[in-house]
Amino acid sequence: MDFQITGNPESLSNYIISFRVPPLDLGSLIDSDEEDDFSQTPPSTLNVHLKPPQLPSAVGWVVPYTQHHLNEEQDIIPEDLPAPTGKYKLKYQQYATEMKEGYKQYIQRIADKAKITSMQDTSRNKVNEKHDQEEEASVDDLVTLDRKALLQQGYADSPYHIRNSVRKSDAETVAAEKKKQTVVEQMMLDHLSRAVISDPEQGLNTEEQESSPVPPDPEGAPLRVRRRTLHETKIRTTSTLTVNDLAQKVEFDGRVLSRNGRDACRELIGFFFTHNQSLAVYEYRKFGKNRTNVLPFITKDTYSHQCGRRKGKPYRLGDFYTGATLTFLSCDHPSLPKSIKENTLFRLRITNIDQIALNSLKTAFDEHEEDTLSQEAQDWLVLQAIQADKLKEQLCKRGVRILTGLGKYFHHLDKAGSGLLEKADFQQALKVFNLQVSEQDFESSWLILQGNGHGKNKVDYGEFKRAIFGEMNEYRKSFVRKAFMKLDFNKTGIVSVIDIRKCYCAKKHPSVISGHSAEEEIKSSFLETLRDACSKSDEVSYGEFEDYYEGLSIEIADDEDFVSILRTPWGI
């Protein structure tokens, strides 16, 4: 290391000291035992020159940059550097792998972002095209409420449901399986524990034990009581249920057909047992966030059809399928809720069924179809012809207003609250709403409904609407119930309009995203059309809520598009 001292030797404050730093030897940076031995480096010569100071009373450190830069250019990296160790090779490989993966993820994110952007642009173009077509088309047959109701169909074009529907469906599947497992465990526990105690043969065996020559204990309890405890019972009777008997079952989900929201939203899970052709239904109830309970809804027994062409015949395996309706007499079930027992007959609709178990049991039992099944199929074809040919065009773009208006009209005529109306009432309703149904089609449908009903010269108006206009499939209706249950957190069956306004979110409507409409405009349009369907302006019942989406469902062919209309604004 060389340095120079310049300045006045009589004053240290006037010295300028200059250092020349030697170049760095990269070869000496390798691991060795001598890397800390600096004593072998020869000392540089010291040259002292006394010169007059350039700046008085100043001390400066001056590095000769030019000379040091020239020395750096003359340095050559030695060729005999040691090879890198395995540890550094592994680190380099890891680093290279991470860089490649990071670059791939970056490219993927860019591609996904571009795809979402293009989808949003496409949806915006569709919204604009639809709006232009609606403006240019003739709308003489549509009123303002019809056009406002059709705005809800825009959620089917939203790009957000594509990303979230799969994730939500997986979570719902896991929750449903957990719920079913809880119900199955409770059912097995109930029937296996009660079978031995309720068996009449237990009493006969006890009487035989009492007649046996066993000396009584004068200080203890009577012999019959001491030997009647459950943990001491080792009697195996012929009628005792076993796990194998209960395993031969078909599990299904169900709902009560009712306009009462509290009853319609009950979560029911039923079982049909093939060993004795009996069935049982349980209700899964949730209290708060974490507390749940499983309660018997219909006790295990053999039951028969209460109406229709198979009235009086016991239920068989072929009667259970998705969409089937089971009928029961309310008087046979004293533990039913009071709102259900008000009607003589109550109906249970199967919304989902274990198809694998059903096919397996059908193969094992090899049941044959009866003539009544073909007759019911013929009745169904007659109703399908009326729905498809006669009324589909009349309900086009007016389904919400007509179906909700019919529901309100029938509710006004039903003074007794039984849900039953006469033939003349239905004919008058069709005239009021300008629905043209030929006399022959009306008579055919009336005969079918009379055979399926329980009243004399009267038909349930809910059944009449389902027969004449059709209904949503059970997959769609399950989401309608989920949306209403989210609003009806008090389980009363009625929701206030204030709560609906708070929960309804129109931020993800395509018209709002594109800037064509304001969020408050979409929300106000929905509330206005929903209020028009209600008997009371400040509250909405489940039947009115279902009628609204029933009318909206007529124009939507794809199930997932309809589900998006419910998922997006309600967040279910």
Coordinates of C-alpha atoms in Angstrom, one line a residue:
M1 CA 0.0 0.0 0.0
D2 CA 1.5 3.4 -1.1
F3 CA 0.6 6.7 0.3
Q4 CA 1.9 10.3 0.1
I5 CA 1.9 13.1 2.6
T6 CA 2.0 16.7 1.2
G7 CA 1.8 19.9 3.0
N8 CA 3.5 22.2 5.5
P9 CA 5.6 20.0 7.9
E10 CA 5.2 22.7 10.6
S11 CA 1.4 22.4 10.7
L12 CA -0.4 19.0 10.7
S13 CA -3.6 20.6 9.7
N14 CA -2.1 21.5 6.3
Y15 CA -1.2 17.9 5.4
I16 CA -2.9 16.0 2.5
I17 CA -2.4 12.3 2.8
S18 CA -2.9 10.2 -0.3
F19 CA -3.2 6.3 -0.3
R20 CA -2.9 3.9 -3.1
V21 CA -4.9 0.7 -2.4
P22 CA -3.5 -2.5 -4.0
P23 CA -5.9 -4.5 -6.3
L24 CA -7.9 -7.4 -4.8
D25 CA -6.6 -10.9 -5.5
L26 CA -9.7 -13.1 -6.2
G27 CA -7.6 -16.2 -6.1
S28 CA -6.9 -15.7 -2.4
L29 CA -10.6 -15.9 -1.5
I30 CA -10.7 -19.7 -1.6
D31 CA -10.9 -21.7 1.6
S32 CA -7.3 -22.3 2.9
D33 CA -5.5 -22.3 6.2
E34 CA -3.4 -19.3 5.1
E35 CA -6.3 -16.9 4.3
D36 CA -5.7 -14.9 7.5
D37 CA -1.9 -14.7 7.1
F38 CA -1.2 -11.1 6.0
S39 CA 2.4 -11.0 7.2
Q40 CA 3.9 -12.4 4.0
T41 CA 2.7 -9.3 2.0
P42 CA 5.8 -7.1 1.3
P43 CA 5.4 -3.6 2.7
S44 CA 5.2 -0.7 0.1
T45 CA 7.6 2.1 0.1
L46 CA 6.7 5.4 1.8
N47 CA 7.4 8.6 -0.1
V48 CA 7.0 11.9 1.6
H49 CA 6.9 15.1 -0.4
L50 CA 6.5 18.5 1.1
K51 CA 4.5 20.7 -1.1
P52 CA 2.5 23.9 -0.4
P53 CA -1.1 23.0 0.4
Q54 CA -3.8 23.6 -2.2
L55 CA -6.4 24.3 0.4
P56 CA -5.3 25.8 3.7
S57 CA -6.3 24.2 7.0
A58 CA -7.8 21.1 5.3
V59 CA -7.2 17.3 5.6
G60 CA -8.2 15.2 2.6
W61 CA -8.2 11.6 1.5
V62 CA -7.4 11.4 -2.2
V63 CA -7.5 8.1 -4.0
P64 CA -5.7 8.0 -7.3
Y65 CA -8.6 6.6 -9.4
T66 CA -6.8 6.5 -12.7
Q67 CA -3.8 4.5 -11.4
H68 CA -6.1 2.0 -9.6
H69 CA -8.3 1.6 -12.7
L70 CA -5.3 0.7 -14.8
N71 CA -4.2 -1.9 -12.3
E72 CA -7.7 -3.5 -12.4
E73 CA -7.6 -3.8 -16.2
Q74 CA -4.2 -5.6 -15.9
D75 CA -5.6 -8.2 -13.5
I76 CA -6.3 -11.6 -15.0
I77 CA -8.5 -14.3 -13.3
P78 CA -6.4 -17.4 -12.7
E79 CA -7.4 -20.5 -14.6
D80 CA -6.6 -23.0 -11.8
L81 CA -9.6 -22.0 -9.7
P82 CA -11.0 -25.0 -7.7
A83 CA -14.3 -26.5 -8.8
P84 CA -17.4 -25.6 -6.8
T85 CA -18.4 -28.0 -4.1
G86 CA -21.5 -30.1 -4.1
K87 CA -23.3 -27.8 -1.7
Y88 CA -23.1 -24.9 -4.0
K89 CA -24.1 -27.0 -7.0
L90 CA -27.3 -28.1 -5.1
K91 CA -28.1 -24.5 -4.2
Y92 CA -27.6 -23.4 -7.8
Q93 CA -29.9 -26.2 -9.1
Q94 CA -32.6 -25.2 -6.5
Y95 CA -32.2 -21.6 -7.5
A96 CA -32.6 -22.4 -11.2
T97 CA -35.6 -24.6 -10.5
E98 CA -37.3 -21.8 -8.5
M99 CA -36.7 -19.3 -11.2
K100 CA -38.2 -21.5 -13.9
E101 CA -41.3 -22.3 -11.7
G102 CA -41.7 -18.6 -10.9
Y103 CA -41.5 -17.7 -14.6
K104 CA -44.1 -20.4 -15.5
Q105 CA -46.5 -19.1 -12.8
Y106 CA -46.0 -15.5 -14.0
I107 CA -46.8 -16.6 -17.6
Q108 CA -49.9 -18.4 -16.3
R109 CA -51.1 -15.4 -14.3
I110 CA -50.7 -13.2 -17.3
A111 CA -52.7 -15.7 -19.5
D112 CA -55.5 -16.0 -16.9
K113 CA -55.8 -12.3 -16.5
A114 CA -56.0 -11.9 -20.3
K115 CA -58.7 -14.6 -20.4
I116 CA -60.8 -13.0 -17.6
T117 CA -60.5 -9.6 -19.3
S118 CA -61.6 -11.0 -22.6
M119 CA -64.6 -12.7 -20.9
Q120 CA -65.6 -9.5 -19.3
D121 CA -65.4 -7.7 -22.6
T122 CA -67.5 -10.4 -24.2
S123 CA -70.1 -10.2 -21.4
R124 CA -70.2 -6.4 -21.8
N125 CA -70.7 -6.7 -25.6
K126 CA -73.5 -9.2 -24.9
V127 CA -75.2 -6.9 -22.5
N128 CA -75.0 -4.0 -25.0
E129 CA -76.3 -6.1 -27.8
K130 CA -79.2 -7.3 -25.7
H131 CA -80.0 -3.8 -24.7
D132 CA -79.9 -2.6 -28.3
Q133 CA -82.1 -5.5 -29.4
E134 CA -84.6 -4.8 -26.7
E135 CA -84.8 -1.1 -27.7
E136 CA -85.3 -1.9 -31.3
A137 CA -87.7 -4.8 -30.8
S138 CA -91.4 -4.4 -30.5
V139 CA -92.4 -4.5 -26.8
D140 CA -96.1 -3.8 -27.1
D141 CA -97.0 -7.0 -25.2
L142 CA -94.5 -6.3 -22.3
V143 CA -95.2 -3.9 -19.5
T144 CA -92.6 -2.1 -17.4
L145 CA -92.6 -4.8 -14.7
D146 CA -91.8 -7.5 -17.3
R147 CA -88.8 -5.6 -18.6
K148 CA -87.5 -4.9 -15.1
A149 CA -87.9 -8.6 -14.2
L150 CA -85.9 -9.6 -17.2
L151 CA -82.9 -7.6 -15.9
Q152 CA -82.3 -10.4 -13.4
Q153 CA -81.4 -12.7 -16.3
G154 CA -78.2 -10.7 -16.8
Y155 CA -76.5 -12.5 -13.9
A156 CA -76.3 -15.6 -16.2
D157 CA -73.7 -13.7 -18.3
S158 CA -71.6 -12.7 -15.3
P159 CA -68.0 -14.1 -15.5
Y160 CA -67.6 -14.3 -11.7
H161 CA -69.7 -17.5 -11.2
I162 CA -67.3 -19.5 -13.4
R163 CA -64.5 -19.1 -10.9
N164 CA -66.5 -19.5 -7.7
S165 CA -69.1 -22.1 -8.5
V166 CA -66.7 -25.1 -8.5
R167 CA -65.2 -24.1 -5.1
K168 CA -68.6 -23.5 -3.5
S169 CA -70.0 -26.8 -4.9
D170 CA -67.2 -28.7 -3.3
A171 CA -67.7 -27.1 0.0
E172 CA -71.5 -27.8 -0.2
T173 CA -70.9 -31.4 -1.1
V174 CA -68.6 -32.0 2.0
A175 CA -71.2 -30.3 4.3
A176 CA -74.0 -32.4 2.9
E177 CA -72.1 -35.6 3.3
K178 CA -71.3 -34.7 6.9
K179 CA -75.0 -33.9 7.6
K180 CA -76.2 -37.2 6.1
Q181 CA -73.6 -39.2 8.1
T182 CA -74.9 -37.6 11.3
V183 CA -78.5 -38.5 10.4
V184 CA -77.6 -42.1 9.5
E185 CA -75.8 -42.6 12.8
Q186 CA -78.8 -41.3 14.8
M187 CA -81.1 -43.5 12.8
M188 CA -79.1 -46.6 13.5
L189 CA -78.8 -45.7 17.2
D190 CA -82.5 -45.2 17.6
H191 CA -83.7 -48.4 15.9
L192 CA -81.0 -50.7 17.3
S193 CA -81.4 -49.5 20.9
R194 CA -85.2 -49.5 20.8
A195 CA -85.7 -52.8 19.1
V196 CA -84.8 -55.1 22.0
I197 CA -86.6 -53.0 24.6
S198 CA -89.9 -52.7 22.6
D199 CA -89.9 -56.4 21.5
P200 CA -92.9 -58.2 23.0
E201 CA -91.0 -61.4 23.3
Q202 CA -88.9 -59.8 26.0
G203 CA -91.9 -59.9 28.4
L204 CA -92.5 -63.6 27.7
N205 CA -88.9 -64.5 28.5
T206 CA -89.1 -62.5 31.7
E207 CA -92.2 -64.4 32.8
E208 CA -90.4 -67.7 32.2
Q209 CA -87.5 -66.4 34.3
E210 CA -89.9 -65.5 37.2
S211 CA -91.4 -69.0 37.2
S212 CA -88.0 -70.6 37.5
P213 CA -87.1 -71.9 41.1
V214 CA -84.8 -69.1 42.1
P215 CA -85.0 -68.1 45.8
P216 CA -86.2 -64.6 46.3
D217 CA -84.0 -62.1 48.0
P218 CA -86.0 -60.5 50.9
E219 CA -83.7 -57.6 51.3
G220 CA -83.3 -56.6 47.6
A221 CA -85.7 -55.6 44.9
P222 CA -88.1 -58.0 43.2
L223 CA -86.6 -60.5 40.8
R224 CA -88.4 -59.2 37.8
V225 CA -87.0 -55.7 38.3
R226 CA -83.5 -56.9 39.0
R227 CA -83.4 -59.0 35.8
R228 CA -85.0 -56.4 33.5
T229 CA -82.0 -54.0 33.2
L230 CA -80.7 -53.5 29.7
H231 CA -77.1 -54.4 30.4
E232 CA -78.1 -57.8 31.8
T233 CA -80.4 -58.6 28.9
K234 CA -78.9 -61.4 26.8
I235 CA -82.1 -62.6 25.2
R236 CA -82.0 -62.8 21.3
T237 CA -85.5 -62.7 19.9
T238 CA -86.6 -63.4 16.3
S239 CA -87.9 -59.9 15.6
T240 CA -84.9 -58.0 16.8
L241 CA -83.4 -55.6 14.2
T242 CA -79.8 -56.1 13.2
V243 CA -77.3 -53.9 11.4
N244 CA -77.6 -56.0 8.3
D245 CA -81.4 -55.4 8.1
L246 CA -81.0 -51.7 8.5
A247 CA -78.2 -51.7 5.9
Q248 CA -80.6 -52.8 3.2
K249 CA -82.0 -49.3 2.6
V250 CA -82.3 -46.4 0.2
E251 CA -81.5 -43.0 1.5
F252 CA -83.2 -39.9 0.0
D253 CA -83.6 -36.2 0.7
G254 CA -87.0 -34.6 0.9
R255 CA -89.0 -31.5 1.4
V256 CA -92.6 -30.7 2.4
L257 CA -94.8 -29.3 -0.5
S258 CA -96.1 -26.2 1.2
R259 CA -96.3 -22.5 0.7
N260 CA -95.4 -22.1 4.4
G261 CA -91.8 -21.1 4.4
R262 CA -90.9 -22.7 7.7
D263 CA -92.2 -26.1 6.6
A264 CA -91.0 -25.9 3.0
C265 CA -87.4 -25.2 4.2
R266 CA -87.2 -28.1 6.6
E267 CA -84.2 -30.3 5.9
L268 CA -85.6 -33.9 5.7
I269 CA -83.7 -37.1 5.1
G270 CA -85.6 -40.4 4.7
F271 CA -84.8 -44.1 4.5
F272 CA -86.8 -46.9 2.8
F273 CA -85.9 -50.3 4.2
T274 CA -86.4 -53.3 1.9
H275 CA -86.4 -56.0 4.6
N276 CA -90.0 -55.1 5.6
Q277 CA -91.0 -52.3 3.1
S278 CA -91.0 -49.7 5.8
L279 CA -89.8 -46.1 5.7
A280 CA -88.7 -43.4 8.2
V281 CA -88.0 -39.7 7.8
Y282 CA -85.7 -37.6 10.0
E283 CA -85.4 -33.8 10.3
Y284 CA -81.9 -32.2 10.5
R285 CA -82.1 -29.0 12.5
K286 CA -79.4 -26.5 13.1
F287 CA -79.5 -24.1 16.1
G288 CA -77.1 -21.2 15.7
K289 CA -73.7 -21.9 14.1
N290 CA -72.5 -25.0 15.9
R291 CA -75.4 -26.8 17.5
T292 CA -77.3 -29.4 15.5
N293 CA -79.9 -32.0 16.3
V294 CA -81.6 -34.9 14.5
L295 CA -85.3 -35.5 15.3
P296 CA -87.8 -38.1 14.0
F297 CA -90.2 -36.6 11.5
I298 CA -92.1 -39.7 10.4
T299 CA -91.6 -42.8 12.6
K300 CA -90.5 -46.1 11.0
D301 CA -93.5 -48.1 9.8
T302 CA -95.2 -49.3 6.6
Y303 CA -97.2 -46.7 4.8
S304 CA -99.5 -46.5 1.8
H305 CA -100.4 -44.1 -1.0
Q306 CA -103.2 -41.7 0.1
C307 CA -104.2 -40.4 -3.3
G308 CA -103.8 -41.0 -7.0
R309 CA -104.1 -44.2 -9.0
R310 CA -102.2 -46.2 -6.4
K311 CA -104.3 -45.1 -3.4
G312 CA -104.3 -47.7 -0.7
K313 CA -101.3 -49.6 -2.0
P314 CA -98.2 -49.8 0.2
Y315 CA -95.0 -48.1 -0.9
R316 CA -92.5 -50.2 -2.8
L317 CA -89.0 -49.7 -4.0
G318 CA -90.2 -48.5 -7.4
D319 CA -92.0 -45.5 -5.8
F320 CA -88.8 -43.8 -4.8
Y321 CA -87.0 -41.7 -7.4
T322 CA -86.0 -38.0 -7.7
G323 CA -89.2 -36.0 -8.2
A324 CA -91.6 -38.6 -6.7
T325 CA -94.3 -37.3 -4.3
L326 CA -95.1 -39.3 -1.1
T327 CA -98.5 -38.7 0.5
F328 CA -99.4 -39.2 4.2
L329 CA -102.4 -38.6 6.4
S330 CA -101.7 -35.9 9.1
C331 CA -103.8 -37.7 11.7
D332 CA -101.4 -40.7 11.6
H333 CA -98.5 -38.6 12.8
P334 CA -99.3 -36.7 16.0
S335 CA -95.8 -35.4 16.4
L336 CA -95.9 -33.3 13.2
P337 CA -95.8 -29.5 13.4
K338 CA -99.1 -27.8 13.9
S339 CA -98.9 -26.0 10.6
I340 CA -98.7 -29.3 8.7
K341 CA -101.5 -31.0 10.8
E342 CA -103.9 -28.2 9.7
N343 CA -104.3 -30.0 6.4
T344 CA -105.7 -33.5 6.1
L345 CA -103.1 -34.6 3.7
F346 CA -99.5 -33.6 3.4
R347 CA -97.0 -34.3 0.6
L348 CA -93.4 -35.1 0.7
R349 CA -91.3 -34.5 -2.4
I350 CA -88.1 -36.5 -3.0
T351 CA -85.4 -34.0 -4.0
N352 CA -82.4 -36.4 -4.3
I353 CA -81.8 -40.1 -3.9
D354 CA -78.9 -42.5 -3.6
Q355 CA -79.1 -43.8 -7.1
I356 CA -76.3 -46.4 -6.7
A357 CA -78.0 -48.1 -3.7
L358 CA -81.4 -47.9 -5.5
N359 CA -80.1 -49.6 -8.7
S360 CA -78.4 -52.3 -6.6
L361 CA -81.5 -53.1 -4.6
K362 CA -83.7 -53.1 -7.7
T363 CA -81.4 -55.6 -9.3
A364 CA -81.5 -57.8 -6.1
F365 CA -85.3 -57.7 -5.7
D366 CA -86.2 -57.7 -9.5
E367 CA -89.4 -55.7 -9.1
H368 CA -91.9 -55.7 -12.0
E369 CA -93.8 -52.6 -13.1
E370 CA -97.5 -52.5 -12.7
D371 CA -100.2 -51.2 -15.0
T372 CA -100.7 -48.2 -12.7
L373 CA -97.2 -47.0 -13.5
S374 CA -97.9 -46.9 -17.2
Q375 CA -101.2 -45.1 -16.5
E376 CA -99.4 -42.4 -14.5
A377 CA -96.9 -42.1 -17.2
Q378 CA -99.7 -41.4 -19.7
D379 CA -101.1 -38.8 -17.4
W380 CA -97.7 -37.1 -17.2
L381 CA -97.5 -37.0 -21.0
V382 CA -100.9 -35.3 -21.2
L383 CA -99.8 -32.5 -18.9
Q384 CA -96.5 -32.2 -20.7
A385 CA -98.3 -31.6 -23.9
I386 CA -100.4 -28.8 -22.4
Q387 CA -97.3 -27.1 -20.9
A388 CA -95.1 -27.3 -24.0
D389 CA -97.5 -26.6 -26.8
K390 CA -100.2 -24.3 -25.4
L391 CA -98.7 -22.1 -22.6
K392 CA -94.9 -21.8 -23.3
E393 CA -95.3 -19.1 -25.9
Q394 CA -97.9 -17.2 -23.7
L395 CA -95.5 -17.1 -20.8
C396 CA -92.5 -16.0 -22.8
K397 CA -91.0 -12.9 -21.1
R398 CA -94.1 -12.6 -18.9
G399 CA -93.6 -15.6 -16.6
V400 CA -92.7 -13.6 -13.5
R401 CA -95.7 -11.3 -13.7
I402 CA -98.2 -14.1 -14.6
L403 CA -97.1 -16.7 -12.1
T404 CA -96.8 -14.3 -9.2
G405 CA -100.1 -12.7 -10.1
L406 CA -101.8 -16.1 -10.2
G407 CA -100.4 -17.0 -6.8
K408 CA -101.7 -13.7 -5.3
Y409 CA -105.1 -14.2 -7.0
F410 CA -105.5 -17.8 -5.7
H411 CA -104.5 -16.7 -2.2
H412 CA -107.1 -14.0 -2.3
L413 CA -109.8 -16.6 -3.3
D414 CA -108.8 -19.1 -0.6
K415 CA -110.7 -17.5 2.2
A416 CA -110.5 -20.7 4.4
G417 CA -106.8 -21.0 4.0
S418 CA -107.0 -24.7 3.0
G419 CA -105.3 -24.3 -0.4
L420 CA -108.3 -25.9 -2.2
L421 CA -110.3 -24.2 -4.9
E422 CA -113.2 -25.2 -7.1
K423 CA -113.2 -25.7 -10.9
A424 CA -114.9 -22.4 -11.6
D425 CA -112.2 -20.5 -9.7
F426 CA -109.5 -21.9 -12.0
Q427 CA -111.4 -21.2 -15.1
Q428 CA -112.0 -17.6 -14.1
A429 CA -108.3 -17.2 -13.2
L430 CA -107.2 -18.3 -16.7
K431 CA -109.6 -15.7 -18.2
V432 CA -108.3 -12.9 -16.0
F433 CA -104.7 -13.4 -17.0
N434 CA -105.5 -14.0 -20.7
L435 CA -104.2 -17.6 -20.7
Q436 CA -105.8 -19.6 -23.5
V437 CA -106.3 -23.3 -22.6
S438 CA -108.8 -25.3 -24.7
E439 CA -111.7 -26.8 -22.9
Q440 CA -110.6 -30.4 -23.8
D441 CA -107.1 -29.8 -22.3
F442 CA -108.6 -28.2 -19.2
E443 CA -111.0 -31.1 -18.6
S444 CA -108.2 -33.6 -19.1
S445 CA -106.0 -31.9 -16.6
W446 CA -108.9 -31.5 -14.1
L447 CA -109.6 -35.2 -14.2
I448 CA -106.0 -36.0 -13.5
L449 CA -105.8 -33.6 -10.6
Q450 CA -109.1 -34.8 -9.2
G451 CA -107.7 -38.3 -9.1
N452 CA -104.5 -37.2 -7.4
G453 CA -106.3 -34.9 -4.9
H454 CA -108.0 -35.6 -1.6
G455 CA -110.9 -33.2 -1.6
K456 CA -114.3 -33.5 -3.3
N457 CA -114.8 -31.2 -6.4
K458 CA -111.8 -29.2 -5.2
V459 CA -108.1 -29.2 -6.1
D460 CA -105.0 -27.7 -4.4
Y461 CA -104.1 -24.6 -6.4
G462 CA -100.4 -25.3 -6.0
E463 CA -100.9 -28.7 -7.7
F464 CA -102.9 -26.9 -10.4
K465 CA -100.1 -24.5 -11.2
R466 CA -97.5 -27.3 -11.3
A467 CA -99.7 -29.4 -13.6
I468 CA -100.6 -26.6 -16.0
F469 CA -97.4 -24.5 -16.1
G470 CA -94.8 -27.0 -15.0
E471 CA -92.2 -26.3 -12.3
M472 CA -88.5 -26.0 -11.8
N473 CA -86.5 -29.1 -11.2
E474 CA -85.4 -30.0 -7.7
Y475 CA -81.8 -28.8 -8.3
R476 CA -83.0 -25.3 -9.1
K477 CA -85.5 -25.3 -6.2
S478 CA -82.7 -26.3 -3.7
F479 CA -81.0 -23.0 -4.5
V480 CA -84.2 -21.0 -4.1
R481 CA -84.6 -22.5 -0.6
K482 CA -81.0 -21.7 0.2
A483 CA -81.5 -18.0 -0.7
F484 CA -84.7 -17.8 1.3
M485 CA -83.1 -19.5 4.3
K486 CA -80.3 -17.0 4.3
L487 CA -82.8 -14.2 4.4
D488 CA -85.1 -15.9 6.9
F489 CA -82.6 -16.2 9.8
N490 CA -85.4 -16.3 12.4
K491 CA -87.1 -19.3 10.7
T492 CA -90.5 -17.6 10.5
G493 CA -91.2 -18.2 6.9
I494 CA -91.6 -14.5 6.2
V495 CA -88.9 -12.0 5.2
S496 CA -89.1 -8.2 5.4
V497 CA -88.4 -6.1 2.4
I498 CA -85.8 -4.1 4.5
D499 CA -83.8 -7.3 5.0
I500 CA -84.0 -8.1 1.3
R501 CA -82.7 -4.7 0.4
K502 CA -79.8 -5.1 2.8
C503 CA -78.8 -8.6 1.5
Y504 CA -79.3 -8.1 -2.2
C505 CA -76.0 -7.1 -4.0
A506 CA -76.0 -5.9 -7.6
K507 CA -72.3 -5.0 -7.9
K508 CA -71.6 -8.0 -10.1
H509 CA -74.4 -7.5 -12.5
P510 CA -72.9 -7.2 -16.0
S511 CA -74.8 -4.0 -16.7
V512 CA -73.3 -2.4 -13.6
I513 CA -69.8 -3.6 -14.5
S514 CA -70.1 -2.2 -18.0
G515 CA -71.4 1.1 -16.7
H516 CA -74.7 0.7 -18.6
S517 CA -76.8 0.8 -15.4
A518 CA -76.3 1.9 -11.8
E519 CA -76.2 -0.6 -8.9
E520 CA -79.2 1.1 -7.2
E521 CA -81.2 0.9 -10.5
I522 CA -80.8 -2.9 -10.7
K523 CA -81.7 -3.3 -7.0
S524 CA -84.8 -1.0 -7.2
S525 CA -86.0 -2.9 -10.3
F526 CA -85.8 -6.2 -8.4
L527 CA -87.6 -4.9 -5.3
E528 CA -90.3 -3.3 -7.4
T529 CA -91.1 -6.5 -9.3
L530 CA -90.9 -8.5 -6.1
R531 CA -93.3 -6.2 -4.2
D532 CA -95.8 -6.5 -7.0
A533 CA -95.9 -10.2 -6.4
C534 CA -96.6 -9.9 -2.6
S535 CA -99.9 -9.5 -0.8
K536 CA -98.2 -7.2 1.7
S537 CA -95.9 -4.4 0.5
D538 CA -93.5 -4.7 3.5
E539 CA -92.9 -8.5 3.6
V540 CA -92.4 -11.5 1.4
S541 CA -93.5 -15.0 2.1
Y542 CA -91.7 -18.2 0.8
G543 CA -94.5 -18.9 -1.7
E544 CA -94.2 -15.5 -3.2
F545 CA -90.4 -15.7 -3.3
E546 CA -90.6 -19.1 -5.0
D547 CA -93.3 -17.9 -7.6
Y548 CA -91.0 -15.1 -8.6
Y549 CA -88.1 -17.3 -9.4
E550 CA -90.4 -19.9 -10.9
G551 CA -91.5 -17.3 -13.5
L552 CA -87.9 -16.3 -14.1
S553 CA -86.8 -19.9 -14.6
I554 CA -89.1 -20.4 -17.6
E555 CA -86.8 -18.4 -19.9
I556 CA -83.6 -20.0 -18.8
A557 CA -82.7 -23.4 -20.3
D558 CA -79.4 -24.1 -18.5
D559 CA -79.4 -25.0 -14.8
E560 CA -76.1 -23.4 -14.1
D561 CA -77.2 -20.1 -15.6
F562 CA -80.2 -20.1 -13.3
V563 CA -78.0 -21.0 -10.3
S564 CA -75.8 -18.0 -11.2
I565 CA -78.8 -15.7 -11.0
L566 CA -79.3 -16.8 -7.4
R567 CA -75.6 -17.2 -6.3
T568 CA -74.4 -13.8 -7.5
P569 CA -76.8 -11.3 -5.9
W570 CA -77.4 -13.4 -2.7
G571 CA -73.9 -14.7 -2.1
I572 CA -74.9 -18.4 -1.6

